[in-house]
mmCIF file of C-alpha atoms in Angstrom:
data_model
loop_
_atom_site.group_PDB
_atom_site.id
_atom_site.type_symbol
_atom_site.label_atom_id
_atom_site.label_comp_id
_atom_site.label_asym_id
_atom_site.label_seq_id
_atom_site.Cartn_x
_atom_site.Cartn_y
_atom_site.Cartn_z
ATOM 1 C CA UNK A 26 -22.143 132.260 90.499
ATOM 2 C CA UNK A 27 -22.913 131.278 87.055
ATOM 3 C CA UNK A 28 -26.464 131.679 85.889
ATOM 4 C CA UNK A 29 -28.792 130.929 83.123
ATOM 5 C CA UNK A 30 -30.964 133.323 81.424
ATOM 6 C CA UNK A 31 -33.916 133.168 78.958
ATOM 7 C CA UNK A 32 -33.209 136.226 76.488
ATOM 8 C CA UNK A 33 -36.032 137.518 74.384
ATOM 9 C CA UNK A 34 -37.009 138.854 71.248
ATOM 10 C CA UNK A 35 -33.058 138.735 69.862
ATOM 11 C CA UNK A 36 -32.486 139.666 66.130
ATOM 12 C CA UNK A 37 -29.766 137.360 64.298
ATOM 13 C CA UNK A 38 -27.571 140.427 64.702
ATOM 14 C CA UNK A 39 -28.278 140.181 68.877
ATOM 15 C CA UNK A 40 -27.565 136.675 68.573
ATOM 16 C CA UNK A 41 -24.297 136.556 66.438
ATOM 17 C CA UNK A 42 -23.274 139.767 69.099
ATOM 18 C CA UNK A 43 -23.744 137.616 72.006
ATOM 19 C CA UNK A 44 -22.294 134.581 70.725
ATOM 20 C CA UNK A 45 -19.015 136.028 69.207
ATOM 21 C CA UNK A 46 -18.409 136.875 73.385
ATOM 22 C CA UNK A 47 -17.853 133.119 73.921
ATOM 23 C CA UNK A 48 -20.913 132.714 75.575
ATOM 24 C CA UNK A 49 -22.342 129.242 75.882
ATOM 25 C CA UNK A 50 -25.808 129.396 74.367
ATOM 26 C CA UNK A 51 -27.970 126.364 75.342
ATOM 27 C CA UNK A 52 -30.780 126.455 72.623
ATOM 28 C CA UNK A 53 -31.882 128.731 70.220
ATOM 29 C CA UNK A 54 -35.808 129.271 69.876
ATOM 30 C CA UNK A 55 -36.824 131.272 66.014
ATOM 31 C CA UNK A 56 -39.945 132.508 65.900
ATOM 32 C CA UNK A 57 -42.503 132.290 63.230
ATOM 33 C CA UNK A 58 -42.316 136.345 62.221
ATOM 34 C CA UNK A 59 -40.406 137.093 59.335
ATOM 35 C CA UNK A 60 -37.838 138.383 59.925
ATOM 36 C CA UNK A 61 -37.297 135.942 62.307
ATOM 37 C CA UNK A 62 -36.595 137.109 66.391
ATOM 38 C CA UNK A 63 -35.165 134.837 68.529
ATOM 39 C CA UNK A 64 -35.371 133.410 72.016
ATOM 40 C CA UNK A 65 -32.209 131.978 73.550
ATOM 41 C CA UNK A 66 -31.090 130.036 76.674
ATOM 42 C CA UNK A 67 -27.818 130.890 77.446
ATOM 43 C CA UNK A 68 -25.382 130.590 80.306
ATOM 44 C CA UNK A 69 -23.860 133.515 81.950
ATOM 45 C CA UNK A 70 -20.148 133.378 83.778
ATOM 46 C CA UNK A 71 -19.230 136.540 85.430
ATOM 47 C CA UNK A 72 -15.641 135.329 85.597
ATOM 48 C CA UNK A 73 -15.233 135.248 81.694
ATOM 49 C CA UNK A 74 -12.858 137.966 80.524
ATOM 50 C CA UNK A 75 -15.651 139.374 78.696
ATOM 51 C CA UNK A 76 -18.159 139.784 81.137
ATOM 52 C CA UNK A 77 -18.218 143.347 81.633
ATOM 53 C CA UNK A 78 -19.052 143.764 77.883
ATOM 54 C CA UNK A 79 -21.382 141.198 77.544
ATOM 55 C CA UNK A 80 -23.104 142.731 80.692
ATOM 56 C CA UNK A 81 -23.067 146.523 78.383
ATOM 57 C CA UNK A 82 -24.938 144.478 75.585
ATOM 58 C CA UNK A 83 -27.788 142.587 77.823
ATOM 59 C CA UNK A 84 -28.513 145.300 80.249
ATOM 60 C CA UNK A 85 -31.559 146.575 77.044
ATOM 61 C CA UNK A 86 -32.236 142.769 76.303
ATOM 62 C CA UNK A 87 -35.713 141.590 77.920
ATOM 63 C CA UNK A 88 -34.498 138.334 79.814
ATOM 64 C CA UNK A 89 -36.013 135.754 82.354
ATOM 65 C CA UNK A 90 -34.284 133.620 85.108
ATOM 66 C CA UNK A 91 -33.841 129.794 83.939
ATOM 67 C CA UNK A 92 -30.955 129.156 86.539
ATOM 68 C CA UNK A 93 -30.067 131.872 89.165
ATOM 69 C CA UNK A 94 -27.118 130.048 90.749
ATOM 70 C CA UNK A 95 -26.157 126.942 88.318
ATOM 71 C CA UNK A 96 -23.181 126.341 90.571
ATOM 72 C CA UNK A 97 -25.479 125.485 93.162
ATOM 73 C CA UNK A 98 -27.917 123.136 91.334
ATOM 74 C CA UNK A 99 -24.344 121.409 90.399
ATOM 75 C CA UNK A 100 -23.545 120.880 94.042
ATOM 76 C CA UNK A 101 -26.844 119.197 94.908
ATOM 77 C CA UNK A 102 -26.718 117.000 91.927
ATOM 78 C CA UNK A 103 -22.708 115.890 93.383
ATOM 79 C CA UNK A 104 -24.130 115.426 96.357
ATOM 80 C CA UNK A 105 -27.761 113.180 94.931
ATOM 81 C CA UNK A 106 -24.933 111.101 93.449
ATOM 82 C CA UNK A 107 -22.863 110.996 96.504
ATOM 83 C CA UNK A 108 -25.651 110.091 98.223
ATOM 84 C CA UNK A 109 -26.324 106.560 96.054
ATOM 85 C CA UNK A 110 -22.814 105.815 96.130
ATOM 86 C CA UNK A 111 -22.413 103.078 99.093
ATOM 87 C CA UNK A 112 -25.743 102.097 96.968
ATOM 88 C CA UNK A 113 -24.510 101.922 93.668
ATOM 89 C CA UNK A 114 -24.858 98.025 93.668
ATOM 90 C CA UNK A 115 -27.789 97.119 90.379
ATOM 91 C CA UNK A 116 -28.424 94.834 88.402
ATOM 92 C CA UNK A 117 -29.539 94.452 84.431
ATOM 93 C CA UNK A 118 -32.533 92.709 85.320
ATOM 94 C CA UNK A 119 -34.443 95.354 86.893
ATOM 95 C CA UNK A 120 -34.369 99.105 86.769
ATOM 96 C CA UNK A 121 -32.112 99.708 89.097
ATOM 97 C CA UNK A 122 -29.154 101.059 87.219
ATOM 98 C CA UNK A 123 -31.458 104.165 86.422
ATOM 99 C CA UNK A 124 -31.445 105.059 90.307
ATOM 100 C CA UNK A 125 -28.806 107.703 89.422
ATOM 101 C CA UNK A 126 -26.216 108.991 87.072
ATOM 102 C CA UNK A 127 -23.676 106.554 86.217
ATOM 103 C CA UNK A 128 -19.879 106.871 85.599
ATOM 104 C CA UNK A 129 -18.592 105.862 82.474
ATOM 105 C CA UNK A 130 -16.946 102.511 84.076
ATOM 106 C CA UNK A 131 -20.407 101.891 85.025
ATOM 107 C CA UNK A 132 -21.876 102.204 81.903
ATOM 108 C CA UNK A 133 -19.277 100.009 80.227
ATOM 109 C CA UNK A 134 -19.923 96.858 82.908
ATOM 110 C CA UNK A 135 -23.852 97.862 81.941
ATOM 111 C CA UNK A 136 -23.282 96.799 78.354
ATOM 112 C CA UNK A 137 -21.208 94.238 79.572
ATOM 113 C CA UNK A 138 -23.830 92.624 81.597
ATOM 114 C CA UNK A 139 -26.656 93.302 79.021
ATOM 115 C CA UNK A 140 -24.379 91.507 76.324
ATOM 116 C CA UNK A 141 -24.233 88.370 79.414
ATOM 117 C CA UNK A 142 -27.604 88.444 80.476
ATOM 118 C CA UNK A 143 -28.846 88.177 76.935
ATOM 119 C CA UNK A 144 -26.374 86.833 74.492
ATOM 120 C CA UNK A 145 -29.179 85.415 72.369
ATOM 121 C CA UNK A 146 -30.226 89.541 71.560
ATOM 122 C CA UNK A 147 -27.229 91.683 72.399
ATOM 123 C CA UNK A 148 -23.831 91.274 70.806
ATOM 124 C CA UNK A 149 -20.732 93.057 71.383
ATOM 125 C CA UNK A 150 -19.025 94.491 68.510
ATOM 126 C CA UNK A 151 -15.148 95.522 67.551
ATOM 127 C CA UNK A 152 -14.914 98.999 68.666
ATOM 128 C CA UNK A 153 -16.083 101.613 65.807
ATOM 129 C CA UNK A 154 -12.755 103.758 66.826
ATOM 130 C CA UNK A 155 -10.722 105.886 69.003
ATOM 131 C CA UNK A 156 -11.506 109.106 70.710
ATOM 132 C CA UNK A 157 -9.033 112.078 70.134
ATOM 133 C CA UNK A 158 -7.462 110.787 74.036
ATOM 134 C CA UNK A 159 -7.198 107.107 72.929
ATOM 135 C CA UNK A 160 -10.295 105.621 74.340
ATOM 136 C CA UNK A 161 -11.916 102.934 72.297
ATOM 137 C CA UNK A 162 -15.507 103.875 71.295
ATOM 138 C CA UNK A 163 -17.652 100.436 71.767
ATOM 139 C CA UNK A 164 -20.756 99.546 69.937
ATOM 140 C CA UNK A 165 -23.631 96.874 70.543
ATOM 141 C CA UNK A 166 -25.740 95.491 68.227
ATOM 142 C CA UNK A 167 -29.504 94.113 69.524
ATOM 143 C CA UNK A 168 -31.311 92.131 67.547
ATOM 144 C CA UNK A 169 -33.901 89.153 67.373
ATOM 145 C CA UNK A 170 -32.421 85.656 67.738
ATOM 146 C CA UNK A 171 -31.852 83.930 64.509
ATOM 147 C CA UNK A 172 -35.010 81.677 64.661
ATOM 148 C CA UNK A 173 -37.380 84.854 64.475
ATOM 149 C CA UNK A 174 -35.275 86.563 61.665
ATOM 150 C CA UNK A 175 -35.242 83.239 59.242
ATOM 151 C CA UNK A 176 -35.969 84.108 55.787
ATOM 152 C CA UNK A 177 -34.956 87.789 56.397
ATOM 153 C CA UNK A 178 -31.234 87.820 56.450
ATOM 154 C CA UNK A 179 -31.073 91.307 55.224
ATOM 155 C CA UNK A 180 -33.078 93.483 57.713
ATOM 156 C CA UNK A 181 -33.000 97.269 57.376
ATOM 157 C CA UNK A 182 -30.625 98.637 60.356
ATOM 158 C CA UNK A 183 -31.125 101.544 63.094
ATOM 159 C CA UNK A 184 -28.246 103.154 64.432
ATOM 160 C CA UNK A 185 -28.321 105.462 67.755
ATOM 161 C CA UNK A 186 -26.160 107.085 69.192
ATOM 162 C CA UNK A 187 -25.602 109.586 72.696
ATOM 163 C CA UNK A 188 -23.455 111.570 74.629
ATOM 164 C CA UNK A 189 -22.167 113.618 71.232
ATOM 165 C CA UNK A 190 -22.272 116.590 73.749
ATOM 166 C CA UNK A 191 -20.154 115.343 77.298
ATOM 167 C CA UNK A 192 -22.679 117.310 79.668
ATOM 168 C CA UNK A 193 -26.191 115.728 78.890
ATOM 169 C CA UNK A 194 -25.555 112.909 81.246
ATOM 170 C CA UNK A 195 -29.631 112.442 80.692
ATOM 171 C CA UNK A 196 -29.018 111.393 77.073
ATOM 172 C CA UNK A 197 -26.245 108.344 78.434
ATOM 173 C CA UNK A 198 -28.652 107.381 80.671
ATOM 174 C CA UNK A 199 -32.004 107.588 78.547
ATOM 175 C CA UNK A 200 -30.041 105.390 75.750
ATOM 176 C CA UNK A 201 -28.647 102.617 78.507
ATOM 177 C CA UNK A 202 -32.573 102.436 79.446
ATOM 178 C CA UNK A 203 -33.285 102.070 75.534
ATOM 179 C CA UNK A 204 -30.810 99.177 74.849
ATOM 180 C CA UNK A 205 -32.133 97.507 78.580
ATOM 181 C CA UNK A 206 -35.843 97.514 77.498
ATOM 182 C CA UNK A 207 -35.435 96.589 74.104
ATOM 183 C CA UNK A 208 -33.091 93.022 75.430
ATOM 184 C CA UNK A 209 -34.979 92.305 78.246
ATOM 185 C CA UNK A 210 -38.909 92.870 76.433
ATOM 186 C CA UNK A 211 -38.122 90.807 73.460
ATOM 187 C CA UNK A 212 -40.388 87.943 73.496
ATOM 188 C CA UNK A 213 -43.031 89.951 76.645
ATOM 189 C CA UNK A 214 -43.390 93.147 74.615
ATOM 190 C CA UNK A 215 -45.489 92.839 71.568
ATOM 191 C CA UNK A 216 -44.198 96.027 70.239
ATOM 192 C CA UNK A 217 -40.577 95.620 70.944
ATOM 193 C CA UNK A 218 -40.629 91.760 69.531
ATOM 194 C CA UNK A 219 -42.158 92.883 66.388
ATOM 195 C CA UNK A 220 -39.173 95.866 65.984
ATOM 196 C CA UNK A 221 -36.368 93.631 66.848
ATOM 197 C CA UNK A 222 -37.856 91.135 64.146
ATOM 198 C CA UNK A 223 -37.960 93.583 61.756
ATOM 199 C CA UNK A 224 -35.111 95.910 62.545
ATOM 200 C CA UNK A 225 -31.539 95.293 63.797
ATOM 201 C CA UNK A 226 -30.370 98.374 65.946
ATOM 202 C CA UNK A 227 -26.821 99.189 66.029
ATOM 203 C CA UNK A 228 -26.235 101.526 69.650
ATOM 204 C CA UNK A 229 -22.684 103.415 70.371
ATOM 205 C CA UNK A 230 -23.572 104.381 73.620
ATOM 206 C CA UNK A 231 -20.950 107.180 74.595
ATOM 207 C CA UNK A 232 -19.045 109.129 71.460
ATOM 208 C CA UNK A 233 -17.881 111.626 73.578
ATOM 209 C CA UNK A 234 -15.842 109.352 75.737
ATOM 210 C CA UNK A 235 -13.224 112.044 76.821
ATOM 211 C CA UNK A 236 -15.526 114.631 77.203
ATOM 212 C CA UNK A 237 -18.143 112.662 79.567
ATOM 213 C CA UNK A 238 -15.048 111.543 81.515
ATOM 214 C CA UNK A 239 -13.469 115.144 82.026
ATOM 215 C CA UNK A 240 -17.228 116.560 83.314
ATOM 216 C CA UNK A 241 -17.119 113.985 85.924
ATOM 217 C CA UNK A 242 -13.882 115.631 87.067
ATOM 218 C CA UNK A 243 -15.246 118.266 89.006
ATOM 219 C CA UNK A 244 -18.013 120.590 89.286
ATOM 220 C CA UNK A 245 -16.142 123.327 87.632
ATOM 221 C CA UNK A 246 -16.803 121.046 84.422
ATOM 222 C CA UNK A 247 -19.843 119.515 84.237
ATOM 223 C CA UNK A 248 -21.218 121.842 81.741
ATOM 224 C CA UNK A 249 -18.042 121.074 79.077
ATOM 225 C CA UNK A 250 -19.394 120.236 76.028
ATOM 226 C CA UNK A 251 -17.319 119.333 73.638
ATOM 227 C CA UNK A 252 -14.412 116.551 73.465
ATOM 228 C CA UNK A 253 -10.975 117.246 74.428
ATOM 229 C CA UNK A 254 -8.953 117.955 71.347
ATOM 230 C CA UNK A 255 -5.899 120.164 71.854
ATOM 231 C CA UNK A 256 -6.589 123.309 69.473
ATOM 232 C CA UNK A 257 -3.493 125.449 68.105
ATOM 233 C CA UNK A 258 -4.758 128.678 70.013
ATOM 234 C CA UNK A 259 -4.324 126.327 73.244
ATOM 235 C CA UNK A 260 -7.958 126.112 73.940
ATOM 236 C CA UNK A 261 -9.470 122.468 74.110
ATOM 237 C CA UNK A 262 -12.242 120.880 72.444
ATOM 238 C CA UNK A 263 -14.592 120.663 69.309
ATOM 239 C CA UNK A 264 -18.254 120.624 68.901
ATOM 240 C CA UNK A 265 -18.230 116.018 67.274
ATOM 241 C CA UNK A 266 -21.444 116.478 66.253
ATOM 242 C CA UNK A 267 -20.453 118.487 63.155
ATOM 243 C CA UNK A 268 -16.382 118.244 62.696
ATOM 244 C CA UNK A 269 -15.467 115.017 61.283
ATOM 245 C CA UNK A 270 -12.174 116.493 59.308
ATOM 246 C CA UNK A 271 -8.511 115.028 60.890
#
């Protein structure tokens, strides 16, 4: 089974060592000393071709269990999901679209419906482009209704953004919930009135279209992170959150 390990007090040497074996690190912890050690979280697959030499270089490195069978934790979050699905019926004005992780159709008629249930905050914009596969990225834009923005016709702009990297399904969801509580609270919510009055927020909900579509494939890929460009050594994917070239 694939696992996940903390390692511990890595030099940039370790690191570099570790990572030029493919391995998927997670996050990367520096620590205050100069030179700097490191902690990292990284994900271990003992059917990668270069497991047994990977396994030569961490058998001296200090390490803690995050995940001892990730493979497993992925099974009971298919079947959480599977669970909710004959119950997968929500609506935008309540919270119950945050019940469970949501497909990407889903999250589409979500933005749909926001865009419905409150025309007078949330419009629906051209689509900003195309993903490597074809796929149309879309883009909202919430903002107070014209009567509360007179005299202020050039408001300073916020523009998020999630689902860069396909796997953190939490980051789809935790944006959705943004864009709900800033349409329905306008007007209730002091705080959220006052930004939408000064701010117009531009929201591309999923970049990583292809990606979050090919880790709800199966549970072989739910930790893919990347998008699914075609590379010229055969492999697929690159990291969108820094490679922007053609």
């Amino acid at each position: 089974p694939r696992k996940v390990l903390k390692l511990h007090n890595l030099t940039r040497f370790a690191v570099d060592q570790i990572a030029s074996f493919g391995v998927d690190i997670w996050a990367l912890h520096p620590s205050a000393q100069a030179p700097p050690r490191f902690a990292a979280d990284v994900l271990i697959d003992a059917r990668h071709t270069n497991y047994s030499a990977l396994a030569l270089v961490l058998r001296d490195v200090d390490s803690t269990v995050i995940h001892l069978d990730l493979d497993l934790a992925i099974k009971a979050e298919r079947a959480m999901i599977a669970k909710t699905a004959a119950q997968r019926i929500w609506s935008v004005g309540d919270d119950s679209f945050f019940d469970t992780f949501r497909t990407y159709e889903e999250h589409v008629a979500f933005a749909d419906q926001l865009a419905s249930k409150y025309p007078q905050i949330v419009t629906q914009l051209p689509p900003i482009g195309k993903t490597i596969e074809g796929r149309e990225i879309h883009a909202l834009k919430l903002a107070s209704p014209a009567k509360a923005a007179s005299g202020n016709k050039n408001k300073p702009a916020v523009y998020l953004e999630s689902t860069v990297h396909a796997r953190e399904w939490l980051a789809t969801s935790s944006l959705a919930y943004v864009m709900h509580s800033l349409a329905s609270s306008y007007g209730s919510d002091a705080e959220i009135t006052d930004l939408l009055d000064k701010f117009d927020v531009y929201v591309a909900p999923i970049v990583n279209i292809d990606g979050y579509l090919y880790t709800w494939q199966s549970s072989d890929n739910r930790m893919w992170r990347k998008n699914r460009r075609p590379n010229r050594d055969g492999t697929f994917g690159a990291d969108i959150n820094r490679n922007w070239g053609p």
